């Protein structure tokens, strides 16, 4: 696939972010910031048992952080906490190495591969994942 296509997927998530807005009754609301870029993110998480049954996001951020968050919500909505932790590991490998772990299909997230080569942008793409991790820690502590 060409870089142009990756760019289109990224821009599509930026222009039409999935799961954008607020939930009425979130189980956990968690905020994250990336001071290097000025990204501010709020995640509303709704858990049922060990499933993330709903997720939405709001805030302001650059194209990469908004697109990365949109992709995360699309991928993880409905997943179990265990699956989310596995995907978090996959994403960290992906953003560190610029390619998916063997045998893993990153889906739209693959469009962020170029970001892995831009150290100042890595934190933009990682922000939703670190923010979600904080939310998981809080949920497990409740
Ligand atoms: Zn950013």
PDB file of C-alpha atoms and ligand atoms in Angstrom, residues 34 37 39 62 65 121 124, ligand 1:
ATOM      1  CA  UNK A  34       0.604  15.754  25.620  1.00  0.00           C
ATOM      2  CA  UNK A  37       2.091  19.257  21.160  1.00  0.00           C
ATOM      3  CA  UNK A  39      -3.077  17.640  22.735  1.00  0.00           C
ATOM      4  CA  UNK A  62      -3.577  17.608  16.313  1.00  0.00           C
ATOM      5  CA  UNK A  65      -3.766  12.429  18.035  1.00  0.00           C
ATOM      6  CA  UNK A 121       4.796  12.787  16.864  1.00  0.00           C
ATOM      7  CA  UNK A 124       0.565  12.225  19.822  1.00  0.00           C
TER       8      UNK A 124
HETATM    9 ZN1  LIG B   1      -0.227  16.108  18.715  1.00  0.00          ZN
END
